Structure formats: structure tokens, C-alpha cells
GROMACS .gro file of C-alpha atoms in nm:
model
  257
    1MET     CA    1   8.816  11.683   8.687
    2CYS     CA    2   8.600  11.965   8.601
    3SER     CA    3   8.299  12.123   8.691
    4ALA     CA    4   8.077  12.391   8.514
    5SER     CA    5   8.131  12.730   8.712
    6ARG     CA    6   8.473  12.634   8.945
    7ARG     CA    7   8.703  12.397   9.006
    8VAL     CA    8   8.845  12.176   9.327
    9VAL     CA    9   9.211  12.218   9.277
   10THR     CA   10   9.289  11.956   9.474
   11ALA     CA   11   9.083  11.763   9.248
   12VAL     CA   12   9.353  11.697   8.988
   13ALA     CA   13   9.574  11.568   9.253
   14ILE     CA   14   9.503  11.178   9.143
   15GLY     CA   15   9.633  11.267   8.777
   16ALA     CA   16   9.932  11.473   8.895
   17LEU     CA   17  10.028  11.269   9.171
   18ALA     CA   18  10.045  10.990   8.837
   19LEU     CA   19  10.225  11.239   8.637
   20VAL     CA   20  10.516  11.294   8.947
   21GLY     CA   21  10.562  10.988   9.115
   22CYS     CA   22  10.860  10.936   8.985
   23GLY     CA   23  11.221  11.095   9.040
   24GLY     CA   24  11.290  11.118   9.426
   25ALA     CA   25  11.534  11.341   9.619
   26ALA     CA   26  11.842  11.129   9.597
   27ALA     CA   27  12.166  11.299   9.554
   28ALA     CA   28  12.210  11.427   9.195
   29PRO     CA   29  12.456  11.330   8.913
   30PRO     CA   30  12.726  11.522   8.741
   31PRO     CA   31  12.533  11.768   8.449
   32GLN     CA   32  12.740  11.659   8.162
   33ARG     CA   33  12.656  11.267   8.250
   34VAL     CA   34  12.247  11.351   8.298
   35ALA     CA   35  12.255  11.552   7.968
   36ASP     CA   36  12.486  11.228   7.762
   37GLN     CA   37  12.191  10.988   7.905
   38LEU     CA   38  11.924  11.208   7.808
   39GLU     CA   39  12.102  11.211   7.475
   40GLN     CA   40  12.119  10.837   7.423
   41THR     CA   41  11.801  10.778   7.526
   42ASP     CA   42  11.619  11.063   7.258
   43VAL     CA   43  11.800  10.878   6.984
   44ALA     CA   44  11.710  10.488   7.160
   45LEU     CA   45  11.364  10.598   7.231
   46ARG     CA   46  11.328  10.745   6.855
   47GLN     CA   47  11.427  10.432   6.697
   48ALA     CA   48  11.226  10.217   6.915
   49ILE     CA   49  10.922  10.425   6.861
   50ASP     CA   50  10.988  10.410   6.454
   51SER     CA   51  10.987  10.036   6.462
   52TRP     CA   52  10.659  10.032   6.634
   53ARG     CA   53  10.481  10.280   6.393
   54SER     CA   54  10.638  10.063   6.149
   55GLY     CA   55  10.346   9.817   6.198
   56GLY     CA   56  10.114  10.100   6.115
   57ASP     CA   57  10.067  10.429   6.240
   58PRO     CA   58   9.912  10.527   6.471
   59PRO     CA   59   9.982  10.162   6.611
   60SER     CA   60   9.702   9.986   6.691
   61THR     CA   61   9.890   9.753   6.923
   62PRO     CA   62  10.021   9.819   7.267
   63ALA     CA   63  10.379   9.994   7.311
   64PRO     CA   64  10.625   9.713   7.286
   65ALA     CA   65  10.877   9.655   7.557
   66ASP     CA   66  11.169   9.890   7.425
   67VAL     CA   67  10.960  10.207   7.390
   68VAL     CA   68  10.867  10.097   7.745
   69ALA     CA   69  11.190  10.108   7.893
   70ASP     CA   70  11.301  10.361   7.683
   71ALA     CA   71  11.018  10.589   7.791
   72ALA     CA   72  11.059  10.507   8.108
   73GLU     CA   73  11.444  10.602   8.107
   74LEU     CA   74  11.339  10.962   7.952
   75GLN     CA   75  11.066  10.996   8.231
   76ASP     CA   76  11.324  10.885   8.507
   77ARG     CA   77  11.540  11.167   8.368
   78ILE     CA   78  11.321  11.425   8.346
   79GLY     CA   79  11.210  11.306   8.709
   80LEU     CA   80  11.537  11.394   8.839
   81LEU     CA   81  11.545  11.718   8.676
   82GLY     CA   82  11.274  11.821   8.848
   83SER     CA   83  11.327  11.689   9.207
   84HIS     CA   84  11.684  11.900   9.115
   85PRO     CA   85  11.629  12.268   8.945
   86GLY     CA   86  11.958  12.352   8.999
   87LEU     CA   87  12.060  12.075   8.802
   88ALA     CA   88  11.815  12.091   8.573
   89ARG     CA   89  11.964  12.463   8.494
   90ARG     CA   90  12.316  12.359   8.417
   91VAL     CA   91  12.237  11.996   8.241
   92ILE     CA   92  11.964  12.179   7.989
   93PRO     CA   93  12.181  12.431   7.808
   94LEU     CA   94  12.417  12.162   7.750
   95LEU     CA   95  12.172  11.986   7.554
   96GLY     CA   96  12.188  12.030   7.182
   97GLY     CA   97  11.925  12.096   6.868
   98PRO     CA   98  11.572  11.985   6.928
   99LEU     CA   99  11.574  11.802   7.211
  100ARG     CA  100  11.666  12.115   7.486
  101GLY     CA  101  11.327  12.249   7.410
  102GLU     CA  102  11.198  11.911   7.448
  103VAL     CA  103  11.378  11.852   7.770
  104ASN     CA  104  11.267  12.211   7.886
  105ARG     CA  105  10.907  12.188   7.835
  106LEU     CA  106  10.865  11.888   7.982
  107TYR     CA  107  11.109  11.969   8.299
  108ALA     CA  108  10.867  12.342   8.285
  109ALA     CA  109  10.575  12.093   8.308
  110ARG     CA  110  10.669  11.855   8.568
  111ARG     CA  111  10.761  12.157   8.813
  112SER     CA  112  10.415  12.290   8.769
  113LEU     CA  113  10.277  11.952   8.854
  114LEU     CA  114  10.471  11.935   9.140
  115ARG     CA  115  10.372  12.240   9.282
  116LEU     CA  116  10.027  12.180   9.205
  117SER     CA  117  10.019  11.852   9.412
  118ALA     CA  118  10.280  11.988   9.698
  119GLY     CA  119  10.093  11.868   9.992
  120SER     CA  120   9.830  11.625   9.879
  121ARG     CA  121   9.795  11.335  10.013
  122HIS     CA  122   9.937  11.011   9.798
  123LYS     CA  123   9.644  10.752   9.726
  124LYS     CA  124   9.702  10.431   9.597
  125LEU     CA  125   9.610  10.416   9.218
  126LYS     CA  126   9.415  10.182   9.028
  127LEU     CA  127   9.512  10.105   8.676
  128GLY     CA  128   9.334  10.026   8.365
  129GLN     CA  129   9.456   9.924   7.978
  130ARG     CA  130   9.503  10.262   7.805
  131PRO     CA  131   9.290  10.217   7.467
  132PRO     CA  132   9.516  10.171   7.141
  133LEU     CA  133   9.734  10.480   7.072
  134SER     CA  134   9.531  10.466   6.669
  135ASP     CA  135   9.147  10.474   6.867
  136LEU     CA  136   9.277  10.789   7.055
  137VAL     CA  137   9.425  10.973   6.804
  138ALA     CA  138   9.049  10.898   6.585
  139PHE     CA  139   8.897  11.066   6.899
  140TYR     CA  140   9.148  11.396   6.914
  141GLY     CA  141   9.101  11.409   6.557
  142GLU     CA  142   8.708  11.412   6.541
  143ALA     CA  143   8.684  11.632   6.790
  144GLU     CA  144   8.858  11.880   6.598
  145ARG     CA  145   8.675  11.869   6.318
  146ARG     CA  146   8.403  11.929   6.493
  147TYR     CA  147   8.487  12.138   6.752
  148GLY     CA  148   8.802  12.304   6.632
  149ILE     CA  149   8.995  12.200   6.970
  150GLY     CA  150   9.396  12.137   6.880
  151ALA     CA  151   9.394  11.718   6.917
  152ASN     CA  152   9.712  11.828   7.075
  153TYR     CA  153   9.527  12.006   7.371
  154LEU     CA  154   9.278  11.692   7.409
  155ALA     CA  155   9.613  11.481   7.448
  156ALA     CA  156   9.779  11.687   7.701
  157ILE     CA  157   9.459  11.700   7.924
  158HIS     CA  158   9.419  11.312   7.857
  159LEU     CA  159   9.786  11.298   7.979
  160VAL     CA  160   9.763  11.465   8.319
  161GLU     CA  161   9.429  11.367   8.415
  162THR     CA  162   9.432  10.998   8.371
  163LYS     CA  163   9.766  10.893   8.160
  164PHE     CA  164   9.559  10.807   7.899
  165GLY     CA  165   9.309  10.632   8.047
  166ARG     CA  166   9.571  10.422   8.201
  167VAL     CA  167   9.444  10.564   8.589
  168VAL     CA  168   9.100  10.463   8.667
  169ASN     CA  169   9.072  10.623   8.997
  170ASN     CA  170   8.772  10.870   9.077
  171SER     CA  171   8.942  11.195   9.177
  172VAL     CA  172   8.845  11.320   9.516
  173ALA     CA  173   8.614  11.578   9.414
  174GLY     CA  174   8.398  11.256   9.227
  175ALA     CA  175   8.558  11.333   8.873
  176GLN     CA  176   8.551  11.028   8.687
  177GLY     CA  177   8.636  10.873   8.377
  178PRO     CA  178   8.927  10.906   8.150
  179MET     CA  179   8.885  11.254   8.100
  180GLN     CA  180   8.799  11.329   8.454
  181PHE     CA  181   8.436  11.465   8.494
  182THR     CA  182   8.218  11.574   8.768
  183PRO     CA  183   7.845  11.426   8.696
  184SER     CA  184   7.714  11.775   8.717
  185THR     CA  185   7.948  11.915   8.470
  186TRP     CA  186   7.901  11.604   8.254
  187GLN     CA  187   7.527  11.660   8.265
  188ILE     CA  188   7.638  11.980   8.068
  189TYR     CA  189   7.917  11.823   7.796
  190GLY     CA  190   7.848  11.489   7.790
  191ASN     CA  191   7.558  11.484   7.543
  192GLY     CA  192   7.400  11.186   7.679
  193GLY     CA  193   7.723  10.964   7.637
  194ASN     CA  194   7.888  10.755   7.868
  195ILE     CA  195   8.124  10.940   8.109
  196ARG     CA  196   8.368  10.643   8.112
  197ASP     CA  197   8.379  10.585   7.743
  198PRO     CA  198   8.735  10.772   7.595
  199HIS     CA  199   8.562  10.844   7.273
  200ASP     CA  200   8.225  11.014   7.441
  201ALA     CA  201   8.484  11.158   7.727
  202ILE     CA  202   8.746  11.346   7.462
  203LEU     CA  203   8.392  11.514   7.270
  204ALA     CA  204   8.282  11.648   7.599
  205ALA     CA  205   8.654  11.781   7.722
  206ALA     CA  206   8.612  11.950   7.323
  207ARG     CA  207   8.276  12.093   7.382
  208LEU     CA  208   8.368  12.216   7.737
  209LEU     CA  209   8.704  12.414   7.520
  210ARG     CA  210   8.531  12.513   7.287
  211ALA     CA  211   8.210  12.708   7.513
  212ASN     CA  212   8.487  12.836   7.763
  213GLY     CA  213   8.658  13.033   7.459
  214ALA     CA  214   8.898  12.788   7.298
  215PRO     CA  215   9.043  12.749   6.984
  216ARG     CA  216   9.145  13.105   7.033
  217ARG     CA  217   9.271  13.186   7.402
  218TYR     CA  218   9.326  12.835   7.523
  219GLY     CA  219   9.415  12.960   7.864
  220PRO     CA  220   9.044  13.050   8.009
  221ALA     CA  221   8.948  12.759   7.846
  222LEU     CA  222   9.167  12.550   8.054
  223ARG     CA  223   9.109  12.725   8.369
  224ALA     CA  224   8.758  12.620   8.312
  225TYR     CA  225   8.865  12.262   8.328
  226ASN     CA  226   9.097  12.341   8.645
  227PRO     CA  227   9.111  12.695   8.794
  228SER     CA  228   9.510  12.660   8.850
  229GLY     CA  229   9.768  12.886   8.682
  230LEU     CA  230   9.990  12.538   8.715
  231TYR     CA  231   9.738  12.334   8.579
  232VAL     CA  232   9.721  12.557   8.276
  233ASP     CA  233  10.103  12.599   8.251
  234ALA     CA  234  10.144  12.194   8.293
  235VAL     CA  235   9.906  12.128   8.011
  236THR     CA  236   9.959  12.355   7.803
  237ARG     CA  237  10.369  12.285   7.812
  238TYR     CA  238  10.273  11.910   7.747
  239ALA     CA  239  10.011  12.029   7.401
  240ARG     CA  240  10.357  12.258   7.309
  241GLU     CA  241  10.591  11.948   7.312
  242ILE     CA  242  10.291  11.703   7.110
  243ALA     CA  243  10.261  11.983   6.897
  244ALA     CA  244  10.649  12.020   6.815
  245ASN     CA  245  10.812  11.656   6.860
  246PRO     CA  246  10.696  11.398   6.630
  247TYR     CA  247  10.722  11.135   6.869
  248GLY     CA  248  10.598  11.361   7.153
  249LEU     CA  249  10.265  11.166   7.179
  250TYR     CA  250  10.422  10.802   7.104
  251TYR     CA  251  10.667  10.850   7.418
  252LEU     CA  252  10.376  11.010   7.664
  253TYR     CA  253  10.150  10.742   7.562
  254ALA     CA  254  10.384  10.511   7.675
  255TRP     CA  255  10.466  10.659   8.003
  256GLU     CA  256  10.370  10.480   8.388
  257PRO     CA  257  10.218  10.674   8.675
   0.00000   0.00000   0.00000
């Protein structure tokens, strides 16, 4: 959803709404119960991902039912915390080890996306099939080798914009494709490729970020993608989660709009 010189902040609403659709405003459960559920889900999700990866890593097959189910549980818990900041402040300190950092990053990213999408009109999402994770990892890696842009940042943008290509709507600003480029910006960074092709779009995103200061400075580069501090914060936190957690990319790939 980027433009060459500026971005309409509401243009990211499709991707943001895709990520914030779960977790309503129901009464919050006791903090210890939520913490226990998060820890149980974390164990089950890691085991399910290990099984999925055993057939080839990164997997070329769709996420199996147990990965999808456990990832959805985590997504719902993060949605609950995002809708109840007071509960989050009590739950996160109860978590131990790396899980505390993971949940804190996911919670903070969700809060930023909730604020970014506040007041946006909900739009019915058109859904398609994600490319295999093995293909996406190869595309991110190629972009990193060619342009020096971290694969984790490209994956985080892909997540926020279209849930790794799951959401196929154009944005309200007319941005298109898995990385949400406006046609005018595509003319600059697309190198004659197909705006809807994930390989071409990921490389174009890397070129845009490189032209705007990354990898030395990701903040200004992400602002060139969307001039919103909330957008920059959300993408940065997801990128940090993907880099810090060897399971991060796998479960985020399985999240549904």
C-alpha cells in the first residue's frame, strides 16, 4: 500500500483489519487463567510446528490442521489482550522465559494496528491461497541477498499488508498485490514485473526499502511504505518476533484474517 512520496494512512486499513479481526470486548477472564492458556498453547504449537517441519523445512505443504488450530488459539489470546490492555498488563508478567517477550511483542503490535484501523470502515475481505512457505522464504532470502533488506522485515510487511497473500483485496487507495503497491509506485520499483506476483512484489518492496535508508535505518524506510508511526511500530515488532523466535514465522504464516 505504498506510494512514491506519501501514503494515505487509511490505505493500510485492509491489512490492519485483517490482523485485528479477532478478540472482541467480552468480559476478561482471570489473568492467571490466560497466562496458563498461553503457556499450554505455546507448547502445543511448537510441537505441531516441529511435526510440520519434519517433512521439509521450510515446508512446501499447507499448514496442517493442528498448526492452524493452535496458531488460532494464540491469535485469539493476543486478540483478547489487545482488547483489554489492563488484563495484558497483569498477564504478561506472569509468563516465563521467551514466551513473555513473544507475547509482549505480539500484544504491542496488535495495539498499534488497532489504533491504526480505528474509525476505518470494515470491508469484506476477499481471500485467496497463500503461496507455500518454502517459496516465500526463498523470495525473502533472494531479496536479502540482492538488496540487504532483512528477510524478517519483508515477512513482517507481507503479514501486515495481506497476511502473506491471503487477503487479495485492493486497498482504498488502489494498492494492489501481496505487498500492496499503488500502480504509480510499482512503476518506480517493480522493474517491469507483475504487481500481483509474490516474487516480483517482495523484490520491489526490498528495492523501496533500500532506496529509503534500509537496512541502515528501517524506521524511515518503513515510513516510506506508510507514513504512520503505528504502522512502523507494528511491522518492527513483528519483524523482531520473527528474528527472535525460530517458530515465529511459522505460526504467523498460519494466522487467518
